[in-house]
Coordinates of C-alpha atoms in Angstrom, one line a residue:
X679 CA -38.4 -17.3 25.8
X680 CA -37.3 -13.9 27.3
X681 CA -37.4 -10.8 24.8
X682 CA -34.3 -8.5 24.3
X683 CA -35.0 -5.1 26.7
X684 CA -33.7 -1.5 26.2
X685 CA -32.8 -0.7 29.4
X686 CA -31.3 3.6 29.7
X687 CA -28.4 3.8 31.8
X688 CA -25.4 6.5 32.2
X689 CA -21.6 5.1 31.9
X690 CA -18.1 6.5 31.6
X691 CA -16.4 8.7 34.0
X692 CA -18.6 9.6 37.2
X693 CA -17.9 13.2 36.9
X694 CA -18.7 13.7 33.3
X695 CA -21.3 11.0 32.8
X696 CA -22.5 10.0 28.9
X697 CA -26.1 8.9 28.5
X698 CA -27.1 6.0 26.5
X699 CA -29.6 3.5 26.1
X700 CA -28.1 -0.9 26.0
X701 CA -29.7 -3.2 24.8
X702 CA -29.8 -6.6 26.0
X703 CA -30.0 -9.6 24.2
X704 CA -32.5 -12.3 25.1
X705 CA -29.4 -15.0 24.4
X706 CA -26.3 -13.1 24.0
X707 CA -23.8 -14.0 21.4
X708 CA -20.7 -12.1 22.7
X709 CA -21.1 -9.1 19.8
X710 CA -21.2 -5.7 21.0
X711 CA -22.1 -2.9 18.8
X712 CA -21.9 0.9 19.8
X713 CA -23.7 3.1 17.4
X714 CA -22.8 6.6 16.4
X715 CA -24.4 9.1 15.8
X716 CA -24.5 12.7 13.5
X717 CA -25.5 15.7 15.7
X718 CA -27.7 18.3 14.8
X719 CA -31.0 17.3 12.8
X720 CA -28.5 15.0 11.1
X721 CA -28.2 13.5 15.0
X722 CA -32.3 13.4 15.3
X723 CA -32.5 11.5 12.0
X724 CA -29.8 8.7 13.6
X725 CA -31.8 8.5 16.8
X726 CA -34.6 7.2 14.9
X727 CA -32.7 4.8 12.5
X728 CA -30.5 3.6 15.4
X729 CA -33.8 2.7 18.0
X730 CA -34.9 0.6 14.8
X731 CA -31.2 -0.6 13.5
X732 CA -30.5 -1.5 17.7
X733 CA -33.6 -3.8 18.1
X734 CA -33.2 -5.3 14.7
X735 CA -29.6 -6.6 16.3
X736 CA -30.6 -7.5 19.7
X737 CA -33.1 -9.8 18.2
X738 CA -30.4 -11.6 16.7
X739 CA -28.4 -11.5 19.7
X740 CA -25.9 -8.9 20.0
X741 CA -25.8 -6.5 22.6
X742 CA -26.1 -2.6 21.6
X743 CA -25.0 0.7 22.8
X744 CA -26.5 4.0 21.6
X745 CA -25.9 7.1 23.2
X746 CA -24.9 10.8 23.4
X747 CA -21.1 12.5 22.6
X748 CA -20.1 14.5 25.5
X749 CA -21.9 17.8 25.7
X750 CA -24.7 16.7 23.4
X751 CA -27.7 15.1 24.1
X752 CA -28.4 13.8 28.1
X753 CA -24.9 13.4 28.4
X754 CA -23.0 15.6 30.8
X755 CA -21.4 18.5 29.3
X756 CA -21.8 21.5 27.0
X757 CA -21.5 22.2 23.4
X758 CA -19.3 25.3 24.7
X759 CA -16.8 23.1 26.3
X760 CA -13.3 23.0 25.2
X761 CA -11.5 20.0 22.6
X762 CA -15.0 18.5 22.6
X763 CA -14.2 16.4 19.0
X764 CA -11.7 14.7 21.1
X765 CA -14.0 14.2 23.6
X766 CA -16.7 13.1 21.2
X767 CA -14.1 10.3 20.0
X768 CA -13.2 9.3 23.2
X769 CA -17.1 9.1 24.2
X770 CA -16.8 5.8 21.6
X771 CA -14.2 4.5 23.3
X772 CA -15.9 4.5 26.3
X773 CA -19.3 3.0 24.8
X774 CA -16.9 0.0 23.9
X775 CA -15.3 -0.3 27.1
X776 CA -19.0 -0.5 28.4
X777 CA -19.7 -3.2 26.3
X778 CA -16.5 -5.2 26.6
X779 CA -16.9 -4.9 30.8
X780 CA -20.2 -6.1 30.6
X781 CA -19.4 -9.5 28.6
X782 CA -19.1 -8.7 24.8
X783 CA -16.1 -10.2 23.2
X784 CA -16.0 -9.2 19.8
X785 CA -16.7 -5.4 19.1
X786 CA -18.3 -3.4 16.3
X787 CA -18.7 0.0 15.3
X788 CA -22.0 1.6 13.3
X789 CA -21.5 5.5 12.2
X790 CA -24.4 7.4 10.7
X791 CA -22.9 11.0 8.5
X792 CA -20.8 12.4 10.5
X793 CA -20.8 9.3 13.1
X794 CA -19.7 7.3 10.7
X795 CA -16.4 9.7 10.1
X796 CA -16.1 9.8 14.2
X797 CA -16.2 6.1 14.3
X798 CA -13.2 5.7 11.5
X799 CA -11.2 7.9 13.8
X800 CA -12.1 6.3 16.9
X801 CA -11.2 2.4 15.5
X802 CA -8.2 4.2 14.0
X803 CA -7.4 4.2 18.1
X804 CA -8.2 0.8 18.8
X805 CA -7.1 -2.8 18.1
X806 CA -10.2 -4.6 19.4
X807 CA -13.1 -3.3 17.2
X808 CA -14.1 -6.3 14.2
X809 CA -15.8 -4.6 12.4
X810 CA -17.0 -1.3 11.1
X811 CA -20.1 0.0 9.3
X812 CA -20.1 3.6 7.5
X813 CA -23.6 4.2 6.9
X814 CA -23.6 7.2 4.4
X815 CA -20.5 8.9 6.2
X816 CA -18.9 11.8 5.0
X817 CA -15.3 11.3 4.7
X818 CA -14.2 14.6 6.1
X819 CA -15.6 16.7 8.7
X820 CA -15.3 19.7 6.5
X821 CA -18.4 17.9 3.8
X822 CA -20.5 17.9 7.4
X823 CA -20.3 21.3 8.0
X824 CA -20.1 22.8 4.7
X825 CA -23.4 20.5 4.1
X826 CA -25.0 21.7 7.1
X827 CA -24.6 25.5 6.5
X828 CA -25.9 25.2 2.8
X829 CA -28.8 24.0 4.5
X830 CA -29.1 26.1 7.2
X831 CA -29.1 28.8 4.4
X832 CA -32.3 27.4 3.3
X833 CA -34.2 28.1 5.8
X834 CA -33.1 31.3 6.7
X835 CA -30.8 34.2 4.4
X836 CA -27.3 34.9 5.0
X837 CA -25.0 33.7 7.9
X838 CA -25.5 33.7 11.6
X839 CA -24.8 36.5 14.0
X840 CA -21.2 35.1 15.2
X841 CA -19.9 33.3 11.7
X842 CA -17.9 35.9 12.1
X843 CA -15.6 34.5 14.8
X844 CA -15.3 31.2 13.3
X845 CA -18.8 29.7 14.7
X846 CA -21.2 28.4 12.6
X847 CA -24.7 27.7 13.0
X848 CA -26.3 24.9 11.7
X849 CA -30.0 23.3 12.1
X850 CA -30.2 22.2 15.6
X851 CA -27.0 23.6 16.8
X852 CA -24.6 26.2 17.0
X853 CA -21.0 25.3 16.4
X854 CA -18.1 27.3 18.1
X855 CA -15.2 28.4 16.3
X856 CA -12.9 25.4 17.8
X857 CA -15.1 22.8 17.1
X858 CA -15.9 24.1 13.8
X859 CA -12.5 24.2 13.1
X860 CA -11.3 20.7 14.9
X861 CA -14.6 19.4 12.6
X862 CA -13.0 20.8 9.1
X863 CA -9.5 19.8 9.8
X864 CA -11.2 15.9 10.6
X865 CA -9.8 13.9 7.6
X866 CA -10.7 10.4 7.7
X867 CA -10.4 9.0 4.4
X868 CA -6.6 9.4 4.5
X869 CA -3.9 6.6 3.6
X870 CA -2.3 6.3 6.8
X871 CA -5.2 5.2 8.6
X872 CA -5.9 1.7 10.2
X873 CA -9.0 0.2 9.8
X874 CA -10.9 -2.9 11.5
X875 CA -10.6 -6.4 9.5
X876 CA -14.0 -6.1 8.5
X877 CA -15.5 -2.9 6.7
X878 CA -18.9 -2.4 5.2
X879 CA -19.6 1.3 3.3
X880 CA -23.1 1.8 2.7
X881 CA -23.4 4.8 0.0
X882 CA -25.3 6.4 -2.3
X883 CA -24.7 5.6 -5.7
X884 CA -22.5 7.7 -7.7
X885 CA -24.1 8.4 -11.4
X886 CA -21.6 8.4 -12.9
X887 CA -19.8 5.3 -12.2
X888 CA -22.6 3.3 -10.7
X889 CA -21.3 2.3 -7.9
X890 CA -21.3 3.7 -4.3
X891 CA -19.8 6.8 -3.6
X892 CA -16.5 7.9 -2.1
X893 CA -14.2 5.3 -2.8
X894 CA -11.6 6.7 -1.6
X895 CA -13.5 5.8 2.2
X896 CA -12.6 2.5 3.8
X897 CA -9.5 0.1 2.8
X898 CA -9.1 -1.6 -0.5
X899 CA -10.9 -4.7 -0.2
X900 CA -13.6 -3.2 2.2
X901 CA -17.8 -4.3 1.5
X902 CA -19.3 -1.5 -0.4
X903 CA -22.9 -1.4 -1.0
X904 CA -25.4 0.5 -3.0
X905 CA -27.7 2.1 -0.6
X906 CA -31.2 4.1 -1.7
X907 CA -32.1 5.0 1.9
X908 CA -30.2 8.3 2.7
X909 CA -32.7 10.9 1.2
X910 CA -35.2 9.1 2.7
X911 CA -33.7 9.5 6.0
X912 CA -31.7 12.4 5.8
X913 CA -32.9 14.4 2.6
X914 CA -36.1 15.1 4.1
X915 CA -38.5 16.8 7.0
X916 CA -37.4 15.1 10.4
X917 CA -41.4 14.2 11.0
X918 CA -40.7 12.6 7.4
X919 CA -38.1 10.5 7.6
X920 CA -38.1 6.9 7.4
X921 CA -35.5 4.0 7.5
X922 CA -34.5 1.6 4.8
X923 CA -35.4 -1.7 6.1
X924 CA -32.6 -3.2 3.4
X925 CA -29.9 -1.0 4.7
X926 CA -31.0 -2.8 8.8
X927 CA -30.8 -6.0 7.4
X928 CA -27.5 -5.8 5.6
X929 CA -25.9 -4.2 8.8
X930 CA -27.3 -6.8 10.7
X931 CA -26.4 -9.3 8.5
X932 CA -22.8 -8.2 8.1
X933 CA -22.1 -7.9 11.8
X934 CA -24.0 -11.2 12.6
X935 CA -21.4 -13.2 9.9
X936 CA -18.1 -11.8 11.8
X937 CA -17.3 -14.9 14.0
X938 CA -17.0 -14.7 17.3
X939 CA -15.2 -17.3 18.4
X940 CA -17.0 -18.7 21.7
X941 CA -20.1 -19.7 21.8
X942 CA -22.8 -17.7 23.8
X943 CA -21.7 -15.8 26.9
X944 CA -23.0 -13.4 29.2
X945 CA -23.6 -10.1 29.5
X946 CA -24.5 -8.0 32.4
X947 CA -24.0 -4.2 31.7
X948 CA -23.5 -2.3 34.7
X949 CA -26.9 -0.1 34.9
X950 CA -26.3 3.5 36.5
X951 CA -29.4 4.7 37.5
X952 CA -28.7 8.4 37.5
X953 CA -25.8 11.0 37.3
X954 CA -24.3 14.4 38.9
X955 CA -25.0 17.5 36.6
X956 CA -23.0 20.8 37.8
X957 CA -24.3 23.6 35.5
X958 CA -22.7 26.8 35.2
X959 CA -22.9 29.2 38.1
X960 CA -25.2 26.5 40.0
X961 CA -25.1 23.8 42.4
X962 CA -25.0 20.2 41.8
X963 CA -28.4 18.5 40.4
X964 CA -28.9 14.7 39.8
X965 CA -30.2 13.4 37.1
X966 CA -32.1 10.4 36.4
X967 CA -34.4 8.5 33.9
X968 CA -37.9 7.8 34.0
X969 CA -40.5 5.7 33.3
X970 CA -44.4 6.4 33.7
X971 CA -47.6 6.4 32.6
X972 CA -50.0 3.5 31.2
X973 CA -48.6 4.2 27.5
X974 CA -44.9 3.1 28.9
X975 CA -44.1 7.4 28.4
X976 CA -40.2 8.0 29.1
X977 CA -38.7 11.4 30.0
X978 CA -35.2 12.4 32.4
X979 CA -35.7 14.0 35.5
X980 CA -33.4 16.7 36.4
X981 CA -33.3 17.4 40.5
X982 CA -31.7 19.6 43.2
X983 CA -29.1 17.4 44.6
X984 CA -30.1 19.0 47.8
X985 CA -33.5 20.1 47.8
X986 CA -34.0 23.2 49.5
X987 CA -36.1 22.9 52.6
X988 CA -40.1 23.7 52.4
X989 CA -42.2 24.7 49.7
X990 CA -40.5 26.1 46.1
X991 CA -43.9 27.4 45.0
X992 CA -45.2 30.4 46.1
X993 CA -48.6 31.1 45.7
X994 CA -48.8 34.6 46.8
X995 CA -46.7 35.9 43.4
X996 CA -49.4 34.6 41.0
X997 CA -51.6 36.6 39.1
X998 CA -54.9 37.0 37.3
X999 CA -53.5 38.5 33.7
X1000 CA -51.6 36.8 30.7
X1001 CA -48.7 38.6 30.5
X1002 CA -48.5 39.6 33.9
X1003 CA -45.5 39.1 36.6
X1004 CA -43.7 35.2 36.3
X1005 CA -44.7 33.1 39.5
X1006 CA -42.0 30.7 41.0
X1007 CA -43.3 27.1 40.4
X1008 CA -42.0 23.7 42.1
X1009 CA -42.2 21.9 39.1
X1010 CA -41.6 22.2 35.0
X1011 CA -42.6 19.9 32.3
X1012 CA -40.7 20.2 29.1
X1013 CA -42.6 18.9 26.0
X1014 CA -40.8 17.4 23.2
X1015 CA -41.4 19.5 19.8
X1016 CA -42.2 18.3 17.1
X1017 CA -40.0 15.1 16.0
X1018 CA -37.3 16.1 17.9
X1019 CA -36.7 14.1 21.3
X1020 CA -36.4 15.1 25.2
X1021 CA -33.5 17.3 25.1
X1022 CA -35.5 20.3 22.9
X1023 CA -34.8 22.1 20.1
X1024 CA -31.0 23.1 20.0
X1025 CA -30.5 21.3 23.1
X1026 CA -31.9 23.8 25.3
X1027 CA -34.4 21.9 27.1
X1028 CA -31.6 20.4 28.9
X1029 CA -29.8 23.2 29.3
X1030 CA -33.1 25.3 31.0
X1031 CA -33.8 21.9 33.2
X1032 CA -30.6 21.9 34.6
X1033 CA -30.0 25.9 35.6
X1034 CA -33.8 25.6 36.8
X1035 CA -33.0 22.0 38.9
X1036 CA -29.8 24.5 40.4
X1037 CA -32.3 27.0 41.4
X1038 CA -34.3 24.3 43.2
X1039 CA -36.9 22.9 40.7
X1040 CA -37.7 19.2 40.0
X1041 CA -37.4 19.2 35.6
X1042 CA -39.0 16.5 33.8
X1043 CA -38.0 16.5 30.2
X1044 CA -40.5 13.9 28.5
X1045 CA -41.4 12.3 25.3
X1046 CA -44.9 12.4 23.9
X1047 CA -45.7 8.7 23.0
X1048 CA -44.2 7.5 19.7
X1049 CA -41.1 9.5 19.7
X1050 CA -37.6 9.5 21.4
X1051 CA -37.0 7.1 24.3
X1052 CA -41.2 6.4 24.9
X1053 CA -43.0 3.9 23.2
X1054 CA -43.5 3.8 19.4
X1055 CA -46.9 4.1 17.9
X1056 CA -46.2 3.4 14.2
X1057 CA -44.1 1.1 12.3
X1058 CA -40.9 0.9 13.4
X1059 CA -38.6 4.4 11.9
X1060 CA -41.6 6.4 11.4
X1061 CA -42.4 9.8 13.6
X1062 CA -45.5 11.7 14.6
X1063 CA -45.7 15.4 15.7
X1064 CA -49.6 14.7 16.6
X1065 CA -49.9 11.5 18.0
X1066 CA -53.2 10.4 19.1
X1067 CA -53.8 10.4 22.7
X1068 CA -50.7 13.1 23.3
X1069 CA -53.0 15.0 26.0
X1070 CA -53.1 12.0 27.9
X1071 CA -49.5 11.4 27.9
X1072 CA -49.1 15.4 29.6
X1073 CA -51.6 14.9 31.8
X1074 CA -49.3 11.4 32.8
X1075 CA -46.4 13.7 32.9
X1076 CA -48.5 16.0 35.1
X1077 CA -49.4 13.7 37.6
X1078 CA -45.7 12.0 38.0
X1079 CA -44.3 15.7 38.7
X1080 CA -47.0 16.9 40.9
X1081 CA -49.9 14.0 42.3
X1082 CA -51.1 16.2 44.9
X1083 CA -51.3 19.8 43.5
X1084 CA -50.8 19.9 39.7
X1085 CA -51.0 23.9 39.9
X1086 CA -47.2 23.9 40.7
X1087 CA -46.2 22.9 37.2
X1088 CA -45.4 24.7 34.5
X1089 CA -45.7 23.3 31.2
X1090 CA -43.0 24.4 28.2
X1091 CA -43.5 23.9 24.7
X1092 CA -42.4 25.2 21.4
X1093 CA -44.1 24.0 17.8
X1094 CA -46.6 21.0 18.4
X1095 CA -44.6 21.1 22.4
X1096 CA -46.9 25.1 22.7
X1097 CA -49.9 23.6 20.6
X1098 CA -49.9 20.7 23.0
X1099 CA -49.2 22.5 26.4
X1100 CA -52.0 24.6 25.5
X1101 CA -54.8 22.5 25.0
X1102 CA -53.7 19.5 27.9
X1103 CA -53.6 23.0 30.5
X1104 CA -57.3 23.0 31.1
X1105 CA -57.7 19.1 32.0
X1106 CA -54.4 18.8 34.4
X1107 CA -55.3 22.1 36.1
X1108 CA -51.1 23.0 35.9
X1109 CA -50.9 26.7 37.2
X1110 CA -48.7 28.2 34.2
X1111 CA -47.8 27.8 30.7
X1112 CA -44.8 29.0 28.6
X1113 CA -44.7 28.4 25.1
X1114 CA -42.4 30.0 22.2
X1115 CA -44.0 29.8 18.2
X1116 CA -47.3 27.9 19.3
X1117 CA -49.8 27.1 16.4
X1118 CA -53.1 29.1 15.8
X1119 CA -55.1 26.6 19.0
X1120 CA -58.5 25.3 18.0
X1121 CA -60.6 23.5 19.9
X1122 CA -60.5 20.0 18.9
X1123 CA -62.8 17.4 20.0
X1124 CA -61.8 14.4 22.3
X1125 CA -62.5 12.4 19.1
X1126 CA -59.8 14.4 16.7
X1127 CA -57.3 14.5 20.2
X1128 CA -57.6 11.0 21.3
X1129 CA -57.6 12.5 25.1
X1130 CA -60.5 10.9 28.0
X1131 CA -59.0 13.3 30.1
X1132 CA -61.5 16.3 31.5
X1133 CA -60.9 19.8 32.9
X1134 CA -60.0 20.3 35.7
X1135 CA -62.6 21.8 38.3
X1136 CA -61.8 25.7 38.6
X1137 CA -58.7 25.2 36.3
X1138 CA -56.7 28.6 35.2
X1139 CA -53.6 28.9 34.1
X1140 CA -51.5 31.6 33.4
X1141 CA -49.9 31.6 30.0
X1142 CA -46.8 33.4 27.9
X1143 CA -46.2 33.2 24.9
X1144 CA -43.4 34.3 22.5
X1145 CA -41.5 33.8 19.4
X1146 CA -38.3 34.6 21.0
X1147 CA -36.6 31.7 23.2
X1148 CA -35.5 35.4 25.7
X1149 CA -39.0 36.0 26.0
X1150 CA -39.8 33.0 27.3
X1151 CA -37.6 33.3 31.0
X1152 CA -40.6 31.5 32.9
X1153 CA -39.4 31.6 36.4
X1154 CA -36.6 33.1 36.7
X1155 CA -33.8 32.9 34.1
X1156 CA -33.7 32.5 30.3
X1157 CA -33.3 29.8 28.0

């Protein structure tokens, strides 16, 4: 019998492209469930409970949609851009017209934190969504950000350069003043609103009453369960969080009673294999995702859409001193850090890739194996900053960028991204390294690294490193 496949795809409007991953069930069932997400480390926490929550449905038949907001993520767009909430709400209607095109006749909508709060509003638009989930939502926009801001505050003392003009930063992200605002006028829990038929609230319990919290979320009548898994998921290190295997089944549970109606239909999603990017102040690159390596790695490419004639590289501008002038390089490999996914740490990784694709370069933002879109390692909803055999995997990167002469790449890394840029430089022979807030570097052993692969013969590299993202330029521009 055929197994369910995740297959990456864009969809929505051409020129403003939103980047998800479906997934297909072996024997569809005509359900269709979009998942949405929080943002910020709120956002990174979903992408891992969502990979695990999305295969736990497809196994039982439904097809699944999870994917990035406008602006955020691999989706087209800025976190800049202007009404971006309503775009972020009209991104879930699009995820369910996806769906519905490709064969899904009855709808559903799962919302982690703040998703769950943007899916409210977005059924509140709709009349063909069954059912909807609210996995520990907050109930107004204003909890989210006043959450996230206590919590930025403990990492680091007082506000933000800006807060002053209404923006607010938070882990992961910075928030301008209109979205800030747009996020604390976002009430969802009020009377007027219109619900789905079926609602399920998954909350912590309050200790007071003992029952799950905000009642005053979801219409009388709704499902309300007790849930245990938030702090686990959400109260915790990224690189520690796990999901709670009850709170998958009773989602999938609940979405798998709602009847359908038909029997078993088909579904054939519409699979867009890459999209147009225009950055700011650049020309048009094309993106597109990849798969490679023996460990089944995954990463997006980000390309000229014109590639300029001849070489990019120039081999004359190197030199034989850290710290010395930056070379131009063909090539860039961006390294996940940490437990954070592909698109780097405050989404600049795919900001850099795309003003650096406009100049000309070919960008490769990748995965280290068992986090983000490449293959997991672990049990299902765990993370690994270290995973065994991680060298490899960059030395796989290496060779899909640049077979013939790795000494056109540069690697990027911040965190474990710098630790493991580093010590993979000497084996794939790339010609330079950038790295921002690298670990002290030993020199492990093949045996504590996992990595077969050797040095490369004659292999130098030329290396920067900084604590300050504007330090780090690498060719060119800065982050």
């Amino acid at each position: 019998m055929p197994e369910p496949k995740a297959v990456p795809t864009w969809f929505g409007p051409v020129d403003r492209a939103l980047f998800g991953w479906v997934h297909i069930p072996a024997v569809p069932s005509g359900h269709g469930v979009v998942l949405c997400p929080s943002i910020g480390i709120e956002g990174e926490a979903t992408q891992l409970a969502f990979r695990r929550l999305a295969g736990a449905l497809a196994e039982v038949s439904c097809a699944v949609l999870r994917f990035d907001y406008d602006g955020t993520g691999d989706s087209v767009g800025a976190l800049t851009d202007p009404d971006l909430l309503a775009a972020w709400i009209a991104s879930i209607g699009e995820g369910l017209d996806y769906l519905g095109g490709a064969g899904a006749v009855r709808l559903h909508l799962v919302g982690a934190r703040l998703g769950a709060t943007l899916a409210a509003r977005a059924a509140d638009t709709r009349r063909d969504v069954a059912s909807l989930t609210l996995w520990y939502p907050w109930t107004k926009g204003s909890q989210f950000v006043r959450y996230q801001r206590a919590l930025r505050r403990m990492y680091a003392v007082g506000d933000a350069p800006g807060v002053a003009d209404g923006s607010v930063e938070i882990p992961g992200l910075v928030l301008g003043a209109e979205l800030t605002a747009d996020l604390k006028a976002l009430d969802t829990g009020r009377a007027d609103r219109t619900f789905p038929p079926a609602v399920l609230v998954i909350d912590e319990v309050d200790p007071v009453t003992g029952q799950p919290g905000r009642p005053e979320f979801g219409p009388d009548g709704c499902t309300r369960r007790s849930g245990a898994g938030a702090d686990a998921l959400f109260g915790v290190e990224l690189m520690k969080a796990t999901v709670d295997e009850s709170d998958v089944a009773a989602i999938t549970s609940f979405i798998v009673d709602q009847v359908v109606g038909a029997g078993p239909t088909a579904f054939v999603p519409a699979i867009r294999a890459s999209a147009p990017v225009q950055p700011p102040d650049g020309v048009p690159v094309i993106e597109r995702p990849v798969s490679f390596g023996d460990a089944g790695l995954f990463g997006i490419m980000a390309e000229p859409a014109d590639p300029p004639e001849g070489p990019v590289l120039a081999g004359s501008t190197r030199v034989a001193t850290t710290g010395g002038p930056v070379p131009t390089f063909a090539s860039a490999l961006f390294l996940n850090a940490g437990s954070l996914h592909h698109v780097g740490p405050g989404r600049q990784w795919v900001e850099l890739s795309r003003r650096w694709a406009a100049q000309g370069m070919r960008c490769l933002r990748m995965d280290i194996g068992g986090g983000g879109g490449s293959s997991l390692l672990g049990p299902p909803g765990e993370l690994s900053s270290y995973p065994p055999g991680a060298f490899d995997d960059v030395a796989a990167g290496v060779r899909y960028l640049a077979p013939e002469d790795p000494e056109e790449v540069l690697l990027l890394g911040l965190c474990s991204g710098a630790y493991h840029s580093l010590l993979a430089a000497p084996a794939t022979g790339v010609g330079g390294v950038a790295v921002l807030n690298p670990l002290r570097v030993p020199t492990p052993s093949a045996q504590e690294t996992g990595s077969t692969a050797e040095p490369a013969d004659g292999a130098t590299a030329e290396v920067w490193m900084a604590a300050d993202p504007d330090e780090a330029a690498g060719p060119g521009t800065t982050p």
